[in-house]
């Protein structure tokens, strides 16, 4: 017992007596209550862990990404982001969650798919549904009138996942947007050009970008007799035509949303049309559609858009498709969606159906909804479906048997002898200082065979070997792991020789 006064010694003695006393109900409820709680918690946890039906798993609609998958994913993202930067975009990041009231009214039929969070300090929050609404909020909050931005981030949607089709509840989006007042269709055409560059660069196969205009869609609904109160909900049904047949969509419109059958049939006459600039010109002459000034405005912009697409050299990749609706409510003008085409070589083989891999459109009124004074900032943008593209790339790599290297290590520092840890540490520090990616085993005396196997398994191209003879002679052995050829070089020229070899094609 430490040197204490009489009162403190008595207090220590009493406390020791309590601690050494056999457990009792009084003790557990008193001085040992915290200990008892800890014991109970541990027992409850142990009981929980021993349950036969307890399964360790990720939440439904999510997944872990292995190191091999992360390599593939990062390559995809690098290509996408480099394209965004090539077109002059600035990077932006926004919170993973927003005020619920700022999101709910922007998605109409889709707000039920948002993940709501518990009340935190008086704020009702929801995880972001996409990156577009947060961008509009950012523009309004910072009173920005022009901006070309890109953003890469996760979004969340509480829907039934379809893993085989690359659809998850948590997924990554890559967005590019142009905000500001510009001459018609120039930014829109650039967005379509960016989409073509990315899909071509990723070498996913042949693709087609379907375009339409929400004013044309609304004009078709109006001349076909859709009540104004049902425009948005019928548009949401029509947006499912990439997943359902027209008969299924028609049934939803009529049976579930109360649309008159003859009105649905008139809509059906239009959704079958697709083509290029000639279709735009034919629609100008359509006796029914030409009665809608809104539709005529949309057709005018589409005609101008196709002219710019021809100058950009991508008109053959674009098709006007009147079945395209894009159900999100904030779209106001041109809309588009990219789909991959099944080649004749793929026909009859097992392929991965992933739906659209990119989409976007014009949303001219969204920023004004966040601005207290209603100041408007026209916007147009696109979103790349990373998860669906990733699923396709994974499948192609699996079929081809392509291996993925999970590290970028260029040099491995090894020794065949004991007690050479200090020499290895000096060498690897020198390599790191020179910006060379290097590794070594975290052992004092590793076996040379173990080090060789590690290099071959990790596909590390070069190995530096230091032993007693090399140290005495002031030299280093440099080994090519693939060819197993070794050369002896001066210790001072190690970094220069490695850099020379790494720079060779």
Coordinates of C-alpha atoms in Angstrom, one line a residue:
X1 CA 0.0 0.0 0.0
X2 CA 1.4 3.4 -0.8
X3 CA 2.5 5.7 2.0
X4 CA -0.7 7.5 3.1
X5 CA -2.2 9.1 6.1
X6 CA -4.4 7.2 8.5
X7 CA -7.7 8.3 6.9
X8 CA -6.5 7.4 3.5
X9 CA -5.2 4.1 4.6
X10 CA -8.6 3.2 6.1
X11 CA -10.2 4.2 2.8
X12 CA -7.8 2.1 0.8
X13 CA -8.4 -0.9 3.1
X14 CA -12.2 -0.5 2.8
X15 CA -12.0 -0.4 -1.0
X16 CA -9.8 -3.4 -1.1
X17 CA -12.2 -5.3 1.1
X18 CA -15.0 -4.5 -1.2
X19 CA -13.1 -5.6 -4.2
X20 CA -11.9 -8.9 -2.6
X21 CA -15.4 -9.7 -1.2
X22 CA -17.3 -12.5 -3.0
X23 CA -19.9 -11.1 -5.4
X24 CA -23.3 -10.4 -4.0
X25 CA -26.5 -8.8 -5.1
X26 CA -25.7 -5.7 -3.2
X27 CA -22.1 -5.5 -4.6
X28 CA -23.3 -5.9 -8.1
X29 CA -25.9 -3.2 -7.8
X30 CA -23.5 -0.9 -6.0
X31 CA -19.8 -0.4 -6.5
X32 CA -19.5 -3.1 -9.2
X33 CA -22.5 -2.0 -11.4
X34 CA -20.2 -0.9 -14.2
X35 CA -18.3 -4.1 -14.1
X36 CA -21.5 -6.1 -14.0
X37 CA -22.8 -4.2 -17.1
X38 CA -19.6 -4.9 -18.9
X39 CA -19.8 -8.6 -18.0
X40 CA -23.5 -8.8 -19.2
X41 CA -22.7 -7.0 -22.4
X42 CA -19.8 -9.4 -23.1
X43 CA -22.1 -12.4 -22.3
X44 CA -24.9 -11.0 -24.5
X45 CA -22.4 -10.5 -27.3
X46 CA -21.0 -14.0 -26.9
X47 CA -24.6 -15.4 -27.0
X48 CA -25.3 -13.3 -30.1
X49 CA -22.2 -14.6 -31.8
X50 CA -23.1 -18.2 -31.1
X51 CA -26.5 -18.0 -32.8
X52 CA -26.5 -20.5 -35.6
X53 CA -28.4 -18.2 -38.0
X54 CA -26.0 -15.2 -37.6
X55 CA -24.3 -14.5 -40.9
X56 CA -21.6 -12.0 -41.5
X57 CA -22.5 -10.1 -44.7
X58 CA -22.6 -6.7 -46.3
X59 CA -26.0 -4.9 -46.4
X60 CA -28.2 -5.9 -49.4
X61 CA -27.5 -3.9 -52.5
X62 CA -23.9 -3.0 -51.4
X63 CA -20.5 -4.8 -51.8
X64 CA -16.9 -4.8 -50.8
X65 CA -14.3 -4.2 -53.5
X66 CA -11.2 -6.4 -53.4
X67 CA -7.7 -5.0 -54.2
X68 CA -8.0 -6.5 -57.7
X69 CA -11.4 -4.8 -58.3
X70 CA -10.0 -1.5 -57.0
X71 CA -7.3 -1.5 -59.6
X72 CA -9.9 -2.0 -62.4
X73 CA -12.2 0.6 -60.9
X74 CA -9.4 3.2 -60.5
X75 CA -8.4 2.8 -64.2
X76 CA -12.0 3.4 -65.2
X77 CA -12.3 6.5 -63.0
X78 CA -9.0 7.8 -64.3
X79 CA -10.2 7.7 -67.9
X80 CA -13.5 9.4 -67.0
X81 CA -11.9 12.1 -64.9
X82 CA -9.2 12.8 -67.5
X83 CA -11.9 13.4 -70.1
X84 CA -13.8 15.8 -67.8
X85 CA -10.6 17.7 -67.2
X86 CA -9.7 17.8 -70.9
X87 CA -13.0 19.7 -71.4
X88 CA -12.1 22.3 -68.8
X89 CA -14.1 21.0 -65.8
X90 CA -13.3 21.9 -62.2
X91 CA -13.6 19.4 -59.4
X92 CA -16.3 19.7 -56.7
X93 CA -17.4 17.7 -53.7
X94 CA -20.6 18.0 -51.7
X95 CA -21.9 16.3 -48.4
X96 CA -23.1 12.7 -48.6
X97 CA -26.4 13.9 -47.0
X98 CA -28.6 17.0 -47.5
X99 CA -31.5 18.6 -45.7
X100 CA -34.5 16.3 -46.5
X101 CA -36.8 19.2 -47.4
X102 CA -34.3 20.2 -50.1
X103 CA -34.5 16.8 -51.7
X104 CA -38.0 15.6 -51.3
X105 CA -39.7 18.0 -53.7
X106 CA -37.1 17.6 -56.4
X107 CA -37.7 13.9 -57.1
X108 CA -41.6 13.7 -57.0
X109 CA -42.3 10.0 -57.7
X110 CA -38.9 8.9 -56.6
X111 CA -38.6 10.6 -53.1
X112 CA -39.7 7.3 -51.5
X113 CA -36.4 5.8 -52.7
X114 CA -34.3 8.2 -50.5
X115 CA -32.6 7.0 -47.3
X116 CA -33.8 9.2 -44.4
X117 CA -31.5 9.7 -41.4
X118 CA -32.6 10.2 -37.8
X119 CA -33.1 13.7 -36.4
X120 CA -29.7 15.2 -35.6
X121 CA -29.7 18.4 -33.7
X122 CA -33.1 19.5 -35.2
X123 CA -32.2 18.7 -38.8
X124 CA -34.1 16.1 -40.9
X125 CA -31.6 14.7 -43.4
X126 CA -31.5 12.3 -46.3
X127 CA -28.6 10.6 -48.1
X128 CA -28.2 12.2 -51.5
X129 CA -30.1 10.5 -54.4
X130 CA -27.8 11.9 -57.1
X131 CA -25.1 14.6 -57.6
X132 CA -27.3 17.0 -59.6
X133 CA -29.5 18.4 -56.9
X134 CA -26.6 19.1 -54.5
X135 CA -24.8 20.9 -57.4
X136 CA -27.8 23.1 -58.0
X137 CA -28.0 23.8 -54.3
X138 CA -24.3 24.7 -54.3
X139 CA -24.7 27.1 -57.2
X140 CA -27.7 28.9 -55.5
X141 CA -26.0 29.0 -52.1
X142 CA -22.8 30.6 -53.5
X143 CA -24.6 32.8 -56.0
X144 CA -22.7 31.4 -59.0
X145 CA -23.9 32.1 -62.5
X146 CA -21.4 30.1 -64.5
X147 CA -19.5 26.9 -63.7
X148 CA -18.2 23.8 -65.5
X149 CA -17.7 21.1 -62.9
X150 CA -17.1 17.4 -62.4
X151 CA -17.8 15.4 -59.3
X152 CA -17.3 11.7 -58.4
X153 CA -19.1 10.4 -55.4
X154 CA -21.4 7.8 -53.9
X155 CA -25.2 8.1 -53.9
X156 CA -27.9 6.0 -52.3
X157 CA -31.3 4.7 -53.5
X158 CA -33.6 2.5 -51.5
X159 CA -34.7 0.3 -54.3
X160 CA -34.6 -3.4 -55.1
X161 CA -31.0 -4.1 -56.2
X162 CA -30.2 -6.1 -59.3
X163 CA -26.6 -7.1 -58.8
X164 CA -26.4 -9.1 -62.1
X165 CA -27.3 -5.9 -63.9
X166 CA -24.9 -3.7 -62.0
X167 CA -27.7 -1.9 -60.0
X168 CA -27.0 -1.3 -56.3
X169 CA -28.4 0.6 -53.4
X170 CA -25.1 2.3 -52.9
X171 CA -23.2 3.2 -56.0
X172 CA -20.8 5.7 -57.5
X173 CA -21.7 8.4 -60.0
X174 CA -19.3 10.5 -62.2
X175 CA -21.0 13.8 -63.2
X176 CA -20.1 16.6 -65.6
X177 CA -22.2 19.7 -65.8
X178 CA -22.1 23.1 -67.5
X179 CA -24.0 25.9 -65.7
X180 CA -24.7 29.3 -67.2
X181 CA -26.5 31.3 -69.9
X182 CA -25.1 30.3 -73.3
X183 CA -26.2 30.1 -76.9
X184 CA -28.6 27.2 -77.5
X185 CA -27.3 23.6 -77.8
X186 CA -23.6 24.3 -77.8
X187 CA -23.0 23.0 -74.2
X188 CA -25.6 20.2 -74.8
X189 CA -23.6 19.0 -77.9
X190 CA -20.3 19.1 -75.9
X191 CA -21.9 16.9 -73.2
X192 CA -22.8 14.3 -75.9
X193 CA -19.3 14.6 -77.3
X194 CA -17.9 13.9 -73.8
X195 CA -20.1 10.9 -73.4
X196 CA -18.9 9.5 -76.8
X197 CA -15.2 10.1 -75.8
X198 CA -15.6 8.2 -72.5
X199 CA -17.5 5.2 -73.9
X200 CA -15.1 4.9 -76.8
X201 CA -12.1 5.2 -74.6
X202 CA -13.3 2.5 -72.2
X203 CA -13.6 0.1 -75.2
X204 CA -16.9 -1.4 -74.0
X205 CA -18.0 -2.2 -77.5
X206 CA -20.5 -0.4 -79.9
X207 CA -22.9 2.0 -78.3
X208 CA -25.8 4.3 -79.1
X209 CA -26.9 7.5 -77.4
X210 CA -30.7 8.0 -77.5
X211 CA -31.8 11.7 -77.4
X212 CA -35.2 13.3 -76.9
X213 CA -36.5 16.6 -75.5
X214 CA -38.8 16.9 -72.5
X215 CA -40.7 19.6 -74.3
X216 CA -41.4 17.1 -77.1
X217 CA -42.4 14.5 -74.5
X218 CA -44.8 16.9 -72.8
X219 CA -46.1 18.1 -76.2
X220 CA -46.9 14.5 -77.2
X221 CA -48.7 13.9 -73.9
X222 CA -50.7 17.1 -74.3
X223 CA -51.8 16.5 -77.9
X224 CA -52.6 12.9 -77.0
X225 CA -54.9 14.0 -74.2
X226 CA -53.0 13.3 -71.0
X227 CA -54.4 15.5 -68.2
X228 CA -51.9 18.1 -66.9
X229 CA -52.2 16.6 -63.4
X230 CA -50.9 13.3 -64.8
X231 CA -48.0 14.6 -66.9
X232 CA -45.2 13.8 -64.4
X233 CA -46.5 10.4 -63.4
X234 CA -47.2 9.2 -66.9
X235 CA -43.7 10.5 -67.8
X236 CA -42.3 8.3 -65.0
X237 CA -44.1 5.3 -66.5
X238 CA -42.8 6.0 -70.0
X239 CA -39.3 6.1 -68.6
X240 CA -39.5 2.4 -67.9
X241 CA -39.6 1.5 -71.6
X242 CA -35.9 0.5 -71.4
X243 CA -36.8 -2.2 -68.9
X244 CA -40.4 -3.1 -69.9
X245 CA -42.3 -3.7 -73.1
X246 CA -44.8 -1.1 -74.3
X247 CA -47.6 -3.4 -73.3
X248 CA -46.3 -3.4 -69.8
X249 CA -45.9 0.3 -69.7
X250 CA -49.4 0.8 -71.2
X251 CA -50.9 -1.4 -68.5
X252 CA -49.3 0.6 -65.8
X253 CA -50.5 3.9 -67.3
X254 CA -54.1 2.6 -67.7
X255 CA -54.6 0.2 -64.8
X256 CA -52.4 1.8 -62.1
X257 CA -52.5 5.5 -63.0
X258 CA -55.9 5.9 -64.5
X259 CA -55.1 7.0 -68.0
X260 CA -57.7 6.5 -70.6
X261 CA -56.9 3.6 -72.9
X262 CA -57.4 5.6 -76.1
X263 CA -54.9 8.2 -74.7
X264 CA -52.3 5.5 -74.0
X265 CA -52.8 4.2 -77.5
X266 CA -52.2 7.6 -79.1
X267 CA -48.9 7.8 -77.0
X268 CA -48.0 4.4 -78.3
X269 CA -48.1 5.7 -81.9
X270 CA -45.2 8.0 -81.1
X271 CA -42.9 5.9 -78.9
X272 CA -42.0 3.6 -81.8
X273 CA -40.3 6.4 -83.7
X274 CA -36.5 6.7 -83.8
X275 CA -34.0 8.2 -86.3
X276 CA -31.9 11.2 -87.0
X277 CA -32.3 14.7 -88.4
X278 CA -34.8 13.4 -91.0
X279 CA -37.1 12.3 -88.2
X280 CA -36.9 15.8 -86.6
X281 CA -38.0 17.3 -89.9
X282 CA -40.9 14.8 -90.3
X283 CA -42.1 15.6 -86.8
X284 CA -42.3 19.3 -87.7
X285 CA -44.9 18.3 -90.3
X286 CA -46.9 15.9 -88.0
X287 CA -50.4 17.4 -87.9
X288 CA -51.1 16.5 -84.3
X289 CA -47.7 17.4 -82.8
X290 CA -47.3 20.6 -84.7
X291 CA -50.3 22.0 -82.7
X292 CA -48.0 22.1 -79.6
X293 CA -45.8 25.2 -79.4
X294 CA -43.8 23.5 -76.6
X295 CA -43.1 20.5 -78.9
X296 CA -42.0 22.8 -81.7
X297 CA -39.6 24.6 -79.5
X298 CA -38.0 21.2 -78.5
X299 CA -37.9 20.1 -82.1
X300 CA -36.1 23.3 -83.1
X301 CA -33.4 22.8 -80.5
X302 CA -33.0 19.1 -81.6
X303 CA -32.5 20.2 -85.2
X304 CA -29.8 22.6 -84.1
X305 CA -28.3 19.9 -81.8
X306 CA -27.9 17.4 -84.7
X307 CA -26.2 20.1 -86.8
X308 CA -23.5 20.5 -84.0
X309 CA -23.2 16.8 -83.5
X310 CA -22.4 16.4 -87.2
X311 CA -19.6 19.0 -86.8
X312 CA -18.3 17.2 -83.7
X313 CA -18.2 13.9 -85.8
X314 CA -20.5 11.9 -83.6
X315 CA -23.9 12.2 -85.4
X316 CA -23.7 8.5 -86.3
X317 CA -23.7 7.6 -82.6
X318 CA -26.9 9.6 -81.8
X319 CA -30.5 8.6 -82.4
X320 CA -33.7 10.6 -81.7
X321 CA -35.9 8.2 -79.7
X322 CA -39.4 9.4 -78.8
X323 CA -39.7 6.6 -76.2
X324 CA -37.0 8.2 -74.0
X325 CA -38.5 10.2 -71.2
X326 CA -36.0 10.4 -68.2
X327 CA -38.5 10.3 -65.3
X328 CA -36.7 12.7 -63.0
X329 CA -38.8 15.8 -62.7
X330 CA -36.1 18.5 -63.0
X331 CA -35.3 17.9 -66.7
X332 CA -36.6 20.7 -68.9
X333 CA -35.1 20.3 -72.4
X334 CA -32.8 17.9 -74.2
X335 CA -32.4 14.5 -72.5
X336 CA -30.1 11.6 -73.5
X337 CA -29.2 8.1 -72.5
X338 CA -26.4 5.8 -73.7
X339 CA -26.9 2.0 -74.2
X340 CA -24.4 -0.6 -75.3
X341 CA -25.3 -2.6 -78.5
X342 CA -24.9 -6.3 -78.7
X343 CA -22.5 -7.1 -81.6
X344 CA -23.0 -10.1 -83.9
X345 CA -20.0 -11.7 -82.4
X346 CA -21.7 -11.6 -79.0
X347 CA -25.0 -13.0 -80.3
X348 CA -25.8 -16.4 -78.8
X349 CA -23.2 -16.0 -76.1
X350 CA -23.9 -15.3 -72.4
X351 CA -23.8 -11.5 -72.1
X352 CA -24.4 -9.1 -69.2
X353 CA -27.4 -6.9 -69.6
X354 CA -26.8 -3.6 -67.8
X355 CA -29.2 -1.2 -69.4
X356 CA -28.1 2.4 -69.8
X357 CA -24.4 3.2 -68.9
X358 CA -24.7 7.0 -69.1
X359 CA -27.4 9.6 -69.1
X360 CA -28.2 13.2 -68.6
X361 CA -30.0 16.3 -69.9
X362 CA -30.9 19.9 -69.5
X363 CA -32.4 21.2 -66.3
X364 CA -32.9 25.0 -66.5
X365 CA -35.1 25.6 -63.5
X366 CA -33.5 23.6 -60.7
X367 CA -31.2 26.3 -59.3
X368 CA -34.0 28.8 -59.1
X369 CA -35.9 26.4 -56.7
X370 CA -33.0 26.9 -54.2
X371 CA -32.5 30.6 -54.7
X372 CA -34.6 32.7 -52.3
X373 CA -35.1 35.3 -55.0
X374 CA -35.7 32.7 -57.7
X375 CA -32.7 33.7 -59.8
X376 CA -32.2 31.1 -62.5
X377 CA -29.1 29.4 -63.8
X378 CA -29.6 27.2 -66.8
X379 CA -27.7 23.9 -66.6
X380 CA -27.0 20.8 -68.6
X381 CA -25.0 17.7 -67.6
X382 CA -24.4 14.0 -67.8
X383 CA -23.7 11.1 -65.4
X384 CA -21.6 8.0 -66.1
X385 CA -22.9 4.8 -64.6
X386 CA -19.6 3.5 -63.1
X387 CA -21.1 0.4 -61.5
X388 CA -22.6 -0.9 -64.7
X389 CA -19.5 -0.2 -66.7
X390 CA -17.4 -1.9 -64.0
X391 CA -19.6 -5.0 -64.1
X392 CA -19.0 -5.2 -67.9
X393 CA -15.3 -4.7 -67.6
X394 CA -15.1 -7.4 -64.9
X395 CA -17.0 -9.8 -67.1
X396 CA -14.7 -9.2 -70.1
X397 CA -11.6 -9.7 -67.9
X398 CA -13.0 -12.9 -66.5
X399 CA -13.7 -14.3 -69.9
X400 CA -10.3 -13.4 -71.3
X401 CA -8.5 -14.6 -68.2
X402 CA -6.7 -11.3 -67.8
X403 CA -4.7 -10.9 -64.5
X404 CA -4.7 -7.8 -62.4
X405 CA -1.7 -6.5 -60.6
X406 CA -2.8 -5.1 -57.2
X407 CA 0.3 -3.0 -56.4
X408 CA 2.5 -0.6 -58.4
X409 CA 5.7 -1.7 -56.7
X410 CA 8.7 -1.3 -59.1
X411 CA 11.6 -2.5 -57.0
X412 CA 12.0 -5.1 -54.2
X413 CA 15.0 -4.8 -51.9
X414 CA 16.3 -8.2 -50.9
X415 CA 19.3 -9.9 -49.2
X416 CA 20.5 -13.5 -49.2
X417 CA 22.2 -13.3 -45.8
X418 CA 21.4 -12.6 -42.2
X419 CA 21.9 -9.3 -40.3
X420 CA 21.4 -7.1 -43.4
X421 CA 18.3 -5.3 -42.2
X422 CA 20.1 -1.9 -41.8
X423 CA 21.5 -2.0 -45.3
X424 CA 18.1 -2.8 -46.8
X425 CA 16.5 0.0 -44.8
X426 CA 19.1 2.5 -46.1
X427 CA 18.6 1.4 -49.7
X428 CA 14.8 1.4 -49.6
X429 CA 14.8 4.9 -48.1
X430 CA 17.1 6.1 -50.9
X431 CA 14.6 4.6 -53.5
X432 CA 11.6 6.3 -51.8
X433 CA 13.4 9.6 -51.7
X434 CA 13.9 9.3 -55.5
X435 CA 10.2 8.7 -56.0
X436 CA 10.6 5.0 -56.8
X437 CA 7.9 2.6 -55.6
X438 CA 9.7 0.0 -53.5
X439 CA 9.0 -2.8 -51.0
X440 CA 10.8 -5.2 -48.7
X441 CA 9.8 -8.0 -46.3
X442 CA 9.2 -6.9 -42.7
X443 CA 11.7 -9.5 -41.3
X444 CA 15.2 -9.3 -40.0
X445 CA 16.5 -12.3 -41.8
X446 CA 14.1 -13.4 -44.6
X447 CA 15.0 -16.4 -46.8
X448 CA 16.1 -15.5 -50.3
X449 CA 13.7 -18.0 -51.8
X450 CA 10.8 -16.4 -49.9
X451 CA 11.8 -13.0 -51.3
X452 CA 12.0 -14.3 -54.8
X453 CA 8.6 -16.0 -54.6
X454 CA 7.1 -12.7 -53.3
X455 CA 8.4 -10.7 -56.2
X456 CA 7.2 -13.2 -58.8
X457 CA 3.8 -13.5 -57.3
X458 CA 3.4 -9.7 -57.1
X459 CA 4.8 -9.2 -60.6
X460 CA 7.5 -6.7 -59.3
X461 CA 9.8 -6.1 -62.2
X462 CA 13.1 -5.4 -60.5
X463 CA 14.9 -6.7 -57.4
X464 CA 17.9 -5.1 -55.6
X465 CA 20.1 -7.6 -53.8
X466 CA 22.6 -6.7 -51.2
X467 CA 24.9 -9.2 -49.4
X468 CA 28.3 -9.2 -47.6
X469 CA 30.3 -9.4 -50.8
X470 CA 28.4 -6.6 -52.5
X471 CA 28.8 -4.4 -49.4
X472 CA 32.5 -5.0 -49.3
X473 CA 33.0 -4.3 -53.0
X474 CA 30.7 -1.2 -53.0
X475 CA 28.3 -2.7 -55.6
X476 CA 24.7 -3.9 -55.8
X477 CA 23.1 -6.7 -57.8
X478 CA 20.1 -5.7 -59.9
X479 CA 17.9 -8.6 -61.0
X480 CA 15.1 -8.6 -63.6
X481 CA 12.4 -10.8 -62.0
X482 CA 10.8 -11.9 -65.2
X483 CA 14.0 -12.9 -67.1
X484 CA 16.0 -13.8 -63.9
X485 CA 19.0 -11.9 -65.4
X486 CA 21.3 -10.2 -62.9
X487 CA 23.8 -7.4 -63.4
X488 CA 26.3 -5.9 -60.9
X489 CA 26.4 -2.1 -60.7
X490 CA 28.1 0.5 -58.6
X491 CA 26.3 1.3 -55.4
X492 CA 26.3 5.1 -56.2
X493 CA 24.6 4.5 -59.6
X494 CA 21.7 2.4 -58.2
X495 CA 19.0 5.0 -58.4
X496 CA 20.1 6.3 -61.9
X497 CA 20.2 2.7 -63.3
X498 CA 16.7 1.8 -61.9
X499 CA 15.2 5.0 -63.2
X500 CA 16.7 4.3 -66.7
X501 CA 15.3 0.8 -66.7
X502 CA 11.8 2.0 -65.6
X503 CA 11.7 4.6 -68.3
X504 CA 12.3 2.0 -71.0
X505 CA 9.1 0.9 -72.9

